[in-house]
JSON list of C-alpha atoms in Angstrom, two decimals:
[
{"chain": "L", "resi": 621, "resn": "MET", "atom": "CA", "xyz": [21.31, 17.30, 24.02]},
{"chain": "L", "resi": 622, "resn": "PRO", "atom": "CA", "xyz": [18.31, 16.44, 21.80]},
{"chain": "L", "resi": 623, "resn": "ALA", "atom": "CA", "xyz": [17.50, 18.74, 18.90]},
{"chain": "L", "resi": 624, "resn": "THR", "atom": "CA", "xyz": [14.51, 21.03, 19.30]},
{"chain": "L", "resi": 625, "resn": "LEU", "atom": "CA", "xyz": [11.68, 20.20, 16.96]},
{"chain": "L", "resi": 626, "resn": "PRO", "atom": "CA", "xyz": [10.36, 22.87, 14.63]},
{"chain": "L", "resi": 627, "resn": "ALA", "atom": "CA", "xyz": [6.64, 23.52, 14.93]},
{"chain": "L", "resi": 628, "resn": "ALA", "atom": "CA", "xyz": [4.44, 21.39, 12.70]},
{"chain": "L", "resi": 629, "resn": "PHE", "atom": "CA", "xyz": [5.63, 19.09, 9.95]},
{"chain": "L", "resi": 630, "resn": "SER", "atom": "CA", "xyz": [3.74, 17.42, 7.16]},
{"chain": "L", "resi": 631, "resn": "TRP", "atom": "CA", "xyz": [4.72, 15.83, 3.88]},
{"chain": "L", "resi": 632, "resn": "PRO", "atom": "CA", "xyz": [4.97, 16.88, 1.17]},
{"chain": "L", "resi": 633, "resn": "ILE", "atom": "CA", "xyz": [6.80, 20.09, 1.90]},
{"chain": "L", "resi": 634, "resn": "PRO", "atom": "CA", "xyz": [6.56, 22.88, -0.74]},
{"chain": "L", "resi": 635, "resn": "CYS", "atom": "CA", "xyz": [8.40, 22.34, -4.03]},
{"chain": "L", "resi": 636, "resn": "PRO", "atom": "CA", "xyz": [9.16, 25.84, -5.33]},
{"chain": "L", "resi": 637, "resn": "PRO", "atom": "CA", "xyz": [11.67, 26.89, -7.98]},
{"chain": "L", "resi": 638, "resn": "LEU", "atom": "CA", "xyz": [15.18, 27.14, -6.48]},
{"chain": "L", "resi": 639, "resn": "ARG", "atom": "CA", "xyz": [18.20, 28.95, -7.93]},
{"chain": "L", "resi": 640, "resn": "ASP", "atom": "CA", "xyz": [21.97, 29.16, -7.47]},
{"chain": "L", "resi": 641, "resn": "GLY", "atom": "CA", "xyz": [23.48, 31.48, -10.06]},
{"chain": "L", "resi": 642, "resn": "GLU", "atom": "CA", "xyz": [23.00, 29.98, -13.52]},
{"chain": "L", "resi": 643, "resn": "LEU", "atom": "CA", "xyz": [21.62, 26.73, -12.07]},
{"chain": "L", "resi": 644, "resn": "GLY", "atom": "CA", "xyz": [17.85, 26.63, -11.83]},
{"chain": "L", "resi": 645, "resn": "LEU", "atom": "CA", "xyz": [15.82, 23.91, -10.15]},
{"chain": "L", "resi": 646, "resn": "VAL", "atom": "CA", "xyz": [12.41, 23.73, -11.79]},
{"chain": "L", "resi": 647, "resn": "PRO", "atom": "CA", "xyz": [9.62, 21.94, -9.90]},
{"chain": "L", "resi": 648, "resn": "TRP", "atom": "CA", "xyz": [8.66, 18.75, -11.74]},
{"chain": "L", "resi": 649, "resn": "GLY", "atom": "CA", "xyz": [5.11, 20.01, -12.25]},
{"chain": "L", "resi": 650, "resn": "GLU", "atom": "CA", "xyz": [6.59, 22.70, -14.52]},
{"chain": "L", "resi": 651, "resn": "VAL", "atom": "CA", "xyz": [9.09, 20.48, -16.34]},
{"chain": "L", "resi": 652, "resn": "ALA", "atom": "CA", "xyz": [7.08, 20.54, -19.58]},
{"chain": "L", "resi": 653, "resn": "SER", "atom": "CA", "xyz": [8.03, 24.22, -19.93]},
{"chain": "L", "resi": 654, "resn": "ILE", "atom": "CA", "xyz": [11.68, 23.25, -20.55]},
{"chain": "L", "resi": 655, "resn": "SER", "atom": "CA", "xyz": [12.54, 23.18, -24.25]},
{"chain": "L", "resi": 656, "resn": "ASN", "atom": "CA", "xyz": [13.28, 19.67, -25.61]},
{"chain": "L", "resi": 657, "resn": "VAL", "atom": "CA", "xyz": [12.94, 18.12, -22.15]},
{"chain": "L", "resi": 658, "resn": "ARG", "atom": "CA", "xyz": [11.69, 14.76, -23.44]},
{"chain": "L", "resi": 659, "resn": "GLU", "atom": "CA", "xyz": [14.54, 14.39, -25.94]},
{"chain": "L", "resi": 660, "resn": "ASP", "atom": "CA", "xyz": [17.16, 15.50, -23.40]},
{"chain": "L", "resi": 661, "resn": "LEU", "atom": "CA", "xyz": [15.74, 13.09, -20.81]},
{"chain": "L", "resi": 662, "resn": "ILE", "atom": "CA", "xyz": [15.92, 10.17, -23.25]},
{"chain": "L", "resi": 663, "resn": "GLU", "atom": "CA", "xyz": [19.49, 11.05, -24.23]},
{"chain": "L", "resi": 664, "resn": "SER", "atom": "CA", "xyz": [20.49, 11.40, -20.58]},
{"chain": "L", "resi": 665, "resn": "CYS", "atom": "CA", "xyz": [18.88, 8.11, -19.55]},
{"chain": "L", "resi": 666, "resn": "ASN", "atom": "CA", "xyz": [20.58, 6.22, -22.39]},
{"chain": "L", "resi": 667, "resn": "ASP", "atom": "CA", "xyz": [24.02, 7.39, -21.26]},
{"chain": "L", "resi": 668, "resn": "LEU", "atom": "CA", "xyz": [25.96, 4.33, -20.09]},
{"chain": "L", "resi": 669, "resn": "ARG", "atom": "CA", "xyz": [26.99, 5.93, -16.77]},
{"chain": "L", "resi": 670, "resn": "MET", "atom": "CA", "xyz": [23.34, 6.64, -16.01]},
{"chain": "L", "resi": 671, "resn": "VAL", "atom": "CA", "xyz": [22.44, 3.06, -16.93]},
{"chain": "L", "resi": 672, "resn": "ARG", "atom": "CA", "xyz": [25.22, 1.68, -14.74]},
{"chain": "L", "resi": 673, "resn": "TRP", "atom": "CA", "xyz": [24.18, 3.45, -11.53]},
{"chain": "L", "resi": 674, "resn": "THR", "atom": "CA", "xyz": [20.39, 3.82, -11.77]},
{"chain": "L", "resi": 675, "resn": "GLN", "atom": "CA", "xyz": [17.24, 1.82, -12.39]},
{"chain": "L", "resi": 676, "resn": "VAL", "atom": "CA", "xyz": [16.41, 3.67, -15.64]},
{"chain": "L", "resi": 677, "resn": "PRO", "atom": "CA", "xyz": [15.10, 1.31, -18.30]},
{"chain": "L", "resi": 678, "resn": "HIS", "atom": "CA", "xyz": [17.61, 0.61, -21.04]},
{"chain": "L", "resi": 679, "resn": "PRO", "atom": "CA", "xyz": [17.15, 1.47, -23.74]},
{"chain": "L", "resi": 680, "resn": "CYS", "atom": "CA", "xyz": [15.07, 4.41, -22.57]},
{"chain": "L", "resi": 681, "resn": "THR", "atom": "CA", "xyz": [12.22, 5.09, -25.00]},
{"chain": "L", "resi": 682, "resn": "ALA", "atom": "CA", "xyz": [9.75, 7.93, -25.51]},
{"chain": "L", "resi": 683, "resn": "GLU", "atom": "CA", "xyz": [7.21, 5.89, -23.51]},
{"chain": "L", "resi": 684, "resn": "HIS", "atom": "CA", "xyz": [9.64, 5.56, -20.58]},
{"chain": "L", "resi": 685, "resn": "ALA", "atom": "CA", "xyz": [10.33, 9.29, -20.71]},
{"chain": "L", "resi": 686, "resn": "ALA", "atom": "CA", "xyz": [6.61, 10.11, -20.76]},
{"chain": "L", "resi": 687, "resn": "ALA", "atom": "CA", "xyz": [6.05, 7.98, -17.66]},
{"chain": "L", "resi": 688, "resn": "PHE", "atom": "CA", "xyz": [9.01, 9.57, -15.85]},
{"chain": "L", "resi": 689, "resn": "LEU", "atom": "CA", "xyz": [7.82, 13.07, -16.73]},
{"chain": "L", "resi": 690, "resn": "GLU", "atom": "CA", "xyz": [4.58, 12.53, -14.81]},
{"chain": "L", "resi": 691, "resn": "VAL", "atom": "CA", "xyz": [4.50, 14.28, -11.44]},
{"chain": "L", "resi": 692, "resn": "PRO", "atom": "CA", "xyz": [5.37, 11.68, -8.78]},
{"chain": "L", "resi": 693, "resn": "ALA", "atom": "CA", "xyz": [2.76, 11.12, -6.08]},
{"chain": "L", "resi": 694, "resn": "ASN", "atom": "CA", "xyz": [4.77, 11.04, -2.87]},
{"chain": "L", "resi": 695, "resn": "GLU", "atom": "CA", "xyz": [8.09, 12.65, -3.68]},
{"chain": "L", "resi": 696, "resn": "LEU", "atom": "CA", "xyz": [9.44, 16.05, -4.58]},
{"chain": "L", "resi": 697, "resn": "ARG", "atom": "CA", "xyz": [11.36, 16.33, -7.83]},
{"chain": "L", "resi": 698, "resn": "TRP", "atom": "CA", "xyz": [13.16, 19.20, -9.49]},
{"chain": "L", "resi": 699, "resn": "ALA", "atom": "CA", "xyz": [14.72, 19.39, -12.94]},
{"chain": "L", "resi": 700, "resn": "LEU", "atom": "CA", "xyz": [18.25, 20.78, -13.01]},
{"chain": "L", "resi": 701, "resn": "VAL", "atom": "CA", "xyz": [18.32, 23.41, -15.73]},
{"chain": "L", "resi": 702, "resn": "ILE", "atom": "CA", "xyz": [21.45, 25.05, -17.06]},
{"chain": "L", "resi": 703, "resn": "ASP", "atom": "CA", "xyz": [21.44, 27.38, -20.07]},
{"chain": "L", "resi": 704, "resn": "GLY", "atom": "CA", "xyz": [17.74, 26.58, -20.55]},
{"chain": "L", "resi": 705, "resn": "ARG", "atom": "CA", "xyz": [18.41, 22.85, -20.97]},
{"chain": "L", "resi": 706, "resn": "TYR", "atom": "CA", "xyz": [17.27, 19.90, -18.84]},
{"chain": "L", "resi": 707, "resn": "SER", "atom": "CA", "xyz": [20.47, 18.68, -17.21]},
{"chain": "L", "resi": 708, "resn": "GLY", "atom": "CA", "xyz": [19.38, 16.16, -14.57]},
{"chain": "L", "resi": 709, "resn": "ASN", "atom": "CA", "xyz": [17.13, 15.98, -11.58]},
{"chain": "L", "resi": 710, "resn": "ALA", "atom": "CA", "xyz": [17.09, 16.00, -7.80]},
{"chain": "L", "resi": 711, "resn": "GLU", "atom": "CA", "xyz": [14.38, 14.38, -5.76]},
{"chain": "L", "resi": 712, "resn": "LEU", "atom": "CA", "xyz": [13.36, 13.78, -2.18]},
{"chain": "L", "resi": 713, "resn": "ARG", "atom": "CA", "xyz": [11.38, 10.72, -1.13]},
{"chain": "L", "resi": 714, "resn": "LEU", "atom": "CA", "xyz": [9.75, 10.48, 2.26]},
{"chain": "L", "resi": 715, "resn": "VAL", "atom": "CA", "xyz": [11.32, 7.85, 4.51]},
{"chain": "L", "resi": 716, "resn": "SER", "atom": "CA", "xyz": [9.29, 8.64, 7.65]},
{"chain": "L", "resi": 717, "resn": "GLU", "atom": "CA", "xyz": [6.92, 11.51, 8.29]},
{"chain": "L", "resi": 718, "resn": "GLN", "atom": "CA", "xyz": [6.96, 10.74, 12.02]},
{"chain": "L", "resi": 719, "resn": "HIS", "atom": "CA", "xyz": [10.75, 10.97, 12.13]},
{"chain": "L", "resi": 720, "resn": "ARG", "atom": "CA", "xyz": [10.93, 13.78, 9.55]},
{"chain": "L", "resi": 721, "resn": "ALA", "atom": "CA", "xyz": [13.30, 11.84, 7.35]},
{"chain": "L", "resi": 722, "resn": "ALA", "atom": "CA", "xyz": [13.70, 11.91, 3.57]},
{"chain": "L", "resi": 723, "resn": "GLU", "atom": "CA", "xyz": [16.03, 10.30, 1.06]},
{"chain": "L", "resi": 724, "resn": "PHE", "atom": "CA", "xyz": [17.75, 11.96, -1.90]},
{"chain": "L", "resi": 725, "resn": "GLY", "atom": "CA", "xyz": [17.95, 10.79, -5.45]},
{"chain": "L", "resi": 726, "resn": "TYR", "atom": "CA", "xyz": [19.90, 12.76, -8.04]},
{"chain": "L", "resi": 727, "resn": "ASN", "atom": "CA", "xyz": [21.59, 12.51, -11.38]},
{"chain": "L", "resi": 728, "resn": "ALA", "atom": "CA", "xyz": [23.25, 14.70, -13.96]},
{"chain": "L", "resi": 729, "resn": "ALA", "atom": "CA", "xyz": [23.12, 14.44, -17.72]},
{"chain": "L", "resi": 730, "resn": "GLN", "atom": "CA", "xyz": [26.45, 13.75, -19.40]},
{"chain": "L", "resi": 731, "resn": "TRP", "atom": "CA", "xyz": [26.65, 17.32, -20.78]},
{"chain": "L", "resi": 732, "resn": "ALA", "atom": "CA", "xyz": [26.31, 18.76, -17.25]},
{"chain": "L", "resi": 733, "resn": "ARG", "atom": "CA", "xyz": [28.84, 16.63, -15.36]},
{"chain": "L", "resi": 734, "resn": "GLY", "atom": "CA", "xyz": [32.08, 17.90, -13.89]},
{"chain": "L", "resi": 735, "resn": "ARG", "atom": "CA", "xyz": [30.74, 21.40, -13.20]},
{"chain": "L", "resi": 736, "resn": "GLY", "atom": "CA", "xyz": [29.57, 20.99, -9.61]},
{"chain": "L", "resi": 737, "resn": "LEU", "atom": "CA", "xyz": [25.91, 21.38, -10.59]},
{"chain": "L", "resi": 738, "resn": "THR", "atom": "CA", "xyz": [24.66, 18.30, -8.76]},
{"chain": "L", "resi": 739, "resn": "THR", "atom": "CA", "xyz": [26.51, 19.35, -5.61]},
{"chain": "L", "resi": 740, "resn": "ARG", "atom": "CA", "xyz": [24.91, 22.79, -5.82]},
{"chain": "L", "resi": 741, "resn": "ALA", "atom": "CA", "xyz": [21.49, 21.25, -6.41]},
{"chain": "L", "resi": 742, "resn": "VAL", "atom": "CA", "xyz": [21.81, 18.93, -3.40]},
{"chain": "L", "resi": 743, "resn": "ARG", "atom": "CA", "xyz": [22.83, 21.90, -1.22]},
{"chain": "L", "resi": 744, "resn": "LEU", "atom": "CA", "xyz": [19.84, 23.95, -2.42]},
{"chain": "L", "resi": 745, "resn": "VAL", "atom": "CA", "xyz": [17.36, 21.14, -1.83]},
{"chain": "L", "resi": 746, "resn": "SER", "atom": "CA", "xyz": [18.93, 20.27, 1.55]},
{"chain": "L", "resi": 747, "resn": "ASP", "atom": "CA", "xyz": [18.65, 23.86, 2.77]},
{"chain": "L", "resi": 748, "resn": "HIS", "atom": "CA", "xyz": [15.06, 24.02, 1.53]},
{"chain": "L", "resi": 749, "resn": "ALA", "atom": "CA", "xyz": [14.14, 20.72, 3.23]},
{"chain": "L", "resi": 750, "resn": "PHE", "atom": "CA", "xyz": [15.69, 21.71, 6.55]},
{"chain": "L", "resi": 751, "resn": "ALA", "atom": "CA", "xyz": [13.93, 25.09, 6.44]},
{"chain": "L", "resi": 752, "resn": "HIS", "atom": "CA", "xyz": [10.62, 23.20, 6.12]},
{"chain": "L", "resi": 753, "resn": "GLY", "atom": "CA", "xyz": [11.11, 20.88, 9.09]},
{"chain": "L", "resi": 754, "resn": "VAL", "atom": "CA", "xyz": [12.90, 17.84, 7.65]},
{"chain": "L", "resi": 755, "resn": "HIS", "atom": "CA", "xyz": [15.31, 16.58, 10.33]},
{"chain": "L", "resi": 756, "resn": "ARG", "atom": "CA", "xyz": [17.28, 13.84, 8.54]},
{"chain": "L", "resi": 757, "resn": "LEU", "atom": "CA", "xyz": [18.31, 13.56, 4.89]},
{"chain": "L", "resi": 758, "resn": "VAL", "atom": "CA", "xyz": [19.83, 10.35, 3.56]},
{"chain": "L", "resi": 759, "resn": "ILE", "atom": "CA", "xyz": [21.86, 9.61, 0.45]},
{"chain": "L", "resi": 760, "resn": "ARG", "atom": "CA", "xyz": [22.49, 6.03, -0.65]},
{"chain": "L", "resi": 761, "resn": "ALA", "atom": "CA", "xyz": [24.89, 5.32, -3.50]},
{"chain": "L", "resi": 762, "resn": "SER", "atom": "CA", "xyz": [26.61, 2.23, -4.80]},
{"chain": "L", "resi": 763, "resn": "VAL", "atom": "CA", "xyz": [29.92, 1.90, -3.00]},
{"chain": "L", "resi": 764, "resn": "GLU", "atom": "CA", "xyz": [31.58, 2.00, -6.44]},
{"chain": "L", "resi": 765, "resn": "ASN", "atom": "CA", "xyz": [29.80, 5.18, -7.58]},
{"chain": "L", "resi": 766, "resn": "ALA", "atom": "CA", "xyz": [32.57, 7.64, -6.77]},
{"chain": "L", "resi": 767, "resn": "ALA", "atom": "CA", "xyz": [30.78, 10.63, -8.32]},
{"chain": "L", "resi": 768, "resn": "SER", "atom": "CA", "xyz": [27.61, 10.26, -6.22]},
{"chain": "L", "resi": 769, "resn": "ARG", "atom": "CA", "xyz": [29.65, 9.62, -3.09]},
{"chain": "L", "resi": 770, "resn": "HIS", "atom": "CA", "xyz": [31.70, 12.74, -3.83]},
{"chain": "L", "resi": 771, "resn": "VAL", "atom": "CA", "xyz": [28.49, 14.82, -4.05]},
{"chain": "L", "resi": 772, "resn": "ALA", "atom": "CA", "xyz": [27.35, 13.51, -0.65]},
{"chain": "L", "resi": 773, "resn": "GLU", "atom": "CA", "xyz": [30.70, 14.29, 0.95]},
{"chain": "L", "resi": 774, "resn": "GLN", "atom": "CA", "xyz": [30.95, 17.76, -0.63]},
{"chain": "L", "resi": 775, "resn": "CYS", "atom": "CA", "xyz": [27.49, 18.58, 0.75]},
{"chain": "L", "resi": 776, "resn": "GLY", "atom": "CA", "xyz": [28.42, 17.72, 4.34]},
{"chain": "L", "resi": 777, "resn": "PHE", "atom": "CA", "xyz": [26.70, 14.35, 4.55]},
{"chain": "L", "resi": 778, "resn": "ALA", "atom": "CA", "xyz": [28.38, 12.03, 7.06]},
{"chain": "L", "resi": 779, "resn": "PHE", "atom": "CA", "xyz": [29.31, 8.51, 5.97]},
{"chain": "L", "resi": 780, "resn": "GLU", "atom": "CA", "xyz": [27.39, 6.12, 8.22]},
{"chain": "L", "resi": 781, "resn": "GLY", "atom": "CA", "xyz": [28.37, 2.75, 6.80]},
{"chain": "L", "resi": 782, "resn": "VAL", "atom": "CA", "xyz": [27.74, 0.19, 4.10]},
{"chain": "L", "resi": 783, "resn": "LEU", "atom": "CA", "xyz": [24.40, -1.49, 3.44]},
{"chain": "L", "resi": 784, "resn": "ARG", "atom": "CA", "xyz": [25.36, -4.89, 2.03]},
{"chain": "L", "resi": 785, "resn": "GLY", "atom": "CA", "xyz": [23.35, -6.17, -0.92]},
{"chain": "L", "resi": 786, "resn": "ALA", "atom": "CA", "xyz": [21.04, -3.16, -0.67]},
{"chain": "L", "resi": 787, "resn": "GLU", "atom": "CA", "xyz": [19.87, -2.98, -4.28]},
{"chain": "L", "resi": 788, "resn": "LEU", "atom": "CA", "xyz": [19.24, -5.39, -7.11]},
{"chain": "L", "resi": 789, "resn": "LEU", "atom": "CA", "xyz": [20.68, -3.47, -10.05]},
{"chain": "L", "resi": 790, "resn": "ARG", "atom": "CA", "xyz": [20.82, -4.97, -13.55]},
{"chain": "L", "resi": 791, "resn": "GLY", "atom": "CA", "xyz": [20.71, -8.51, -12.17]},
{"chain": "L", "resi": 792, "resn": "GLU", "atom": "CA", "xyz": [23.31, -8.08, -9.41]},
{"chain": "L", "resi": 793, "resn": "PHE", "atom": "CA", "xyz": [23.05, -7.10, -5.77]},
{"chain": "L", "resi": 794, "resn": "VAL", "atom": "CA", "xyz": [25.16, -4.04, -5.01]},
{"chain": "L", "resi": 795, "resn": "ASP", "atom": "CA", "xyz": [26.30, -2.60, -1.71]},
{"chain": "L", "resi": 796, "resn": "HIS", "atom": "CA", "xyz": [25.33, 0.96, -0.86]},
{"chain": "L", "resi": 797, "resn": "ALA", "atom": "CA", "xyz": [27.32, 3.59, 0.97]},
{"chain": "L", "resi": 798, "resn": "LEU", "atom": "CA", "xyz": [24.97, 5.33, 3.41]},
{"chain": "L", "resi": 799, "resn": "TYR", "atom": "CA", "xyz": [25.33, 9.04, 4.11]},
{"chain": "L", "resi": 800, "resn": "ALA", "atom": "CA", "xyz": [23.15, 11.29, 6.25]},
{"chain": "L", "resi": 801, "resn": "ARG", "atom": "CA", "xyz": [22.90, 14.91, 7.24]},
{"chain": "L", "resi": 802, "resn": "LEU", "atom": "CA", "xyz": [20.81, 16.29, 10.07]},
{"chain": "L", "resi": 803, "resn": "ALA", "atom": "CA", "xyz": [19.19, 19.69, 10.33]},
{"chain": "L", "resi": 804, "resn": "THR", "atom": "CA", "xyz": [21.35, 20.21, 13.42]},
{"chain": "L", "resi": 805, "resn": "ASP", "atom": "CA", "xyz": [24.64, 19.52, 11.61]},
{"chain": "L", "resi": 806, "resn": "ALA", "atom": "CA", "xyz": [26.84, 22.55, 11.08]}
]
């Protein structure tokens, strides 16, 4: 049976502060209020695991950080904040307004890994997106990126397959594991 559509939908949806215990998600428009955010962002982006799995410039400079800290035009982005420190980010990019679909991006700084913070952030943002009419959320991760795939699986995203040669990353085409979760999923 087809899912019932919520009333109206338009992008972007609201991007308020979100919280889960000590984890705060700060809307990107307020990221400048986080102490040492530029320095923490540069340190995070220069971490070799971040470089391996993302498109961050390497080495990441103050100029790169300044550009990244600008509020993105057509996506929602939150800073993960733990103990008052920038610890990563979670973002939603519109895939299709007509089909109410968005795609996740997320990362965690090296000092915040292994604590379940990214999983909690993805759950918070997913619940928020579904409450505002998004029907389908997608996560794509390199098939070799076990940590990102683990986050998707822990958050109830269903594995849908492999997208071969989906991204040109650091001079090589990499395959992506595709995960999705629907508003109607339990």
